[in-house]
XYZ file of C-alpha atoms in Angstrom:
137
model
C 51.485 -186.051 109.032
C 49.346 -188.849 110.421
C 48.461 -189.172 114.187
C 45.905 -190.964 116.443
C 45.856 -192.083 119.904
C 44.640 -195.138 121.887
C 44.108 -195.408 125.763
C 45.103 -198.465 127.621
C 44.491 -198.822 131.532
C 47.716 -200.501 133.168
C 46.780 -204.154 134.268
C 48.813 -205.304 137.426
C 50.364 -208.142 135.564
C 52.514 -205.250 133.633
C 53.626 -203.986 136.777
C 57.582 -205.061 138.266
C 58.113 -205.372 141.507
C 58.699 -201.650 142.088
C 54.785 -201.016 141.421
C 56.017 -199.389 137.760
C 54.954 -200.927 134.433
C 57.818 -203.048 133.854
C 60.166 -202.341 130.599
C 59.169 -204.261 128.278
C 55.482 -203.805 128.284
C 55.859 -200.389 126.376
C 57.090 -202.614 122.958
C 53.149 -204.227 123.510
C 51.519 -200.639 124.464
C 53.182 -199.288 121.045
C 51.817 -202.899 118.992
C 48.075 -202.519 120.847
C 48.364 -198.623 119.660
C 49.132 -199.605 115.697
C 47.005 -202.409 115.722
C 44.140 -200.251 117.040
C 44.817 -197.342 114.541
C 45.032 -199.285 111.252
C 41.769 -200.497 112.410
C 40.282 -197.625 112.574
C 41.618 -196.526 109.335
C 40.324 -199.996 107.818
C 43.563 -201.638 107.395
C 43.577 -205.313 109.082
C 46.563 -206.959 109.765
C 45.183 -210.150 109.814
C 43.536 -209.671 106.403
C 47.155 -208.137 105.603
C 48.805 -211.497 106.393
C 46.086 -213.355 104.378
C 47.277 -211.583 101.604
C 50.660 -212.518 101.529
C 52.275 -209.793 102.964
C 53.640 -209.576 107.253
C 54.983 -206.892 108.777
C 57.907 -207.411 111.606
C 59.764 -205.116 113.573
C 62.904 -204.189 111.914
C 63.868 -201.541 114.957
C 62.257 -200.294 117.919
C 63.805 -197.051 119.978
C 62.462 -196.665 123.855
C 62.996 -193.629 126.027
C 61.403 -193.638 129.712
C 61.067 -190.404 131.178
C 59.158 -191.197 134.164
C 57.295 -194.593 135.017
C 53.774 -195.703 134.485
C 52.064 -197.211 137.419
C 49.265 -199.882 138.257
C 45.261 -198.914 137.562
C 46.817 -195.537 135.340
C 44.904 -194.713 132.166
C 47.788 -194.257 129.425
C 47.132 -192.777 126.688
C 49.465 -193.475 123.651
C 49.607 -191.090 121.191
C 50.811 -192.710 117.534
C 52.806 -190.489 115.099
C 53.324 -191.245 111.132
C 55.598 -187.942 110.545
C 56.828 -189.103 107.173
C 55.087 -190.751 104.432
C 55.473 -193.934 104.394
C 57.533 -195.292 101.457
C 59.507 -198.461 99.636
C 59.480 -201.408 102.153
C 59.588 -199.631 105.344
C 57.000 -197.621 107.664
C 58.226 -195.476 110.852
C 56.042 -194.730 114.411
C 56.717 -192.561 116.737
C 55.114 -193.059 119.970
C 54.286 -190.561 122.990
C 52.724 -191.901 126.136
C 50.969 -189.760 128.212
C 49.439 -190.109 132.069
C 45.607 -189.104 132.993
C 47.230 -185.321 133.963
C 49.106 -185.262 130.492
C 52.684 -186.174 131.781
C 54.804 -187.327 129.039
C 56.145 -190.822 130.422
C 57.772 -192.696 127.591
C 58.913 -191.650 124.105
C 59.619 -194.708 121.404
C 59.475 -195.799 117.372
C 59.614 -198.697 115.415
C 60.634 -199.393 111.826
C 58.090 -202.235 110.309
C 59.276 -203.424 106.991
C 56.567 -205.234 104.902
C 57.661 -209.051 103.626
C 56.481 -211.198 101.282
C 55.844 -214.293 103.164
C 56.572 -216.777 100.740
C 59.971 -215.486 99.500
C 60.847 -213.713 102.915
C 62.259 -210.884 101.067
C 60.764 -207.029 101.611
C 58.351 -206.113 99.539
C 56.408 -202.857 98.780
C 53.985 -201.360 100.864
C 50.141 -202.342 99.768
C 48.324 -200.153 97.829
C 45.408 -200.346 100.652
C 48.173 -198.424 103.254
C 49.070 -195.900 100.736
C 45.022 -194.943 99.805
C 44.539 -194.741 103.218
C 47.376 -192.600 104.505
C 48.963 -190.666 101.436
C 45.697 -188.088 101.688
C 47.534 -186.953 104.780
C 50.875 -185.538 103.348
C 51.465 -183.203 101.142
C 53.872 -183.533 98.014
């Protein structure tokens, strides 16, 4: 299993009126936390895209447990349970307040597409030499 994490302070433009991050924010929290990983790892998606190859959101699961506030430092924790094969790759997200309160539990499903045909396509060798060392057969 793969996981990182990323930590993102909440900016009062992703507040609603409540005072509580508002809904949809935690779809961008989950993108900042993959982009931010498969830098790390060396995997770019812009270079990705240059390539040929995009990867949109086929599904994306949200749970809120309790809500995110103004000024708090989030951190997102970013889960690769299975190995990713085919066309598809799954994350799992936990978010997590300064005192370690789970908040919000989510995934997506990415599917990799060729952009010129439009059709899913397998994953790049780059993704698979840089996560396959972390699962075992």
């Amino acid at each position: 299993m793969f996981e990182s994490e990323v930590q993102i302070r909440v900016r009062y433009a992703e507040t609603d009126q409540m005072g509580y991050v508002y809904y949809g924010n935690y779809a961008a929290y989950y993108e900042v936390a993959r982009t931010e990983v498969f830098r790390r790892l060396g995997i770019h998606y812009k270079e990705m895209e240059a390539t040929g190859t995009m990867m949109p959101v086929l599904e994306l699961k949200c749970k809120y447990i309790r809500p995110a506030k103004y000024d708090d430092l989030l951190t997102i924790k970013l889960f690769l349970k299975h190995k990713p094969h085919g066309s598809r790759i799954k994350f799992e997200y936990e978010v997590y307040s300064e005192e370690q309160t789970l908040l919000n539990v989510g995934e997506t499903t990415m599917v990799f597409v060729d952009m010129k045909s439009g059709r899913p396509t397998a994953i790049p060798a780059l993704i698979h030499q840089k996560l396959d060392g972390y699962y075992s057969e």
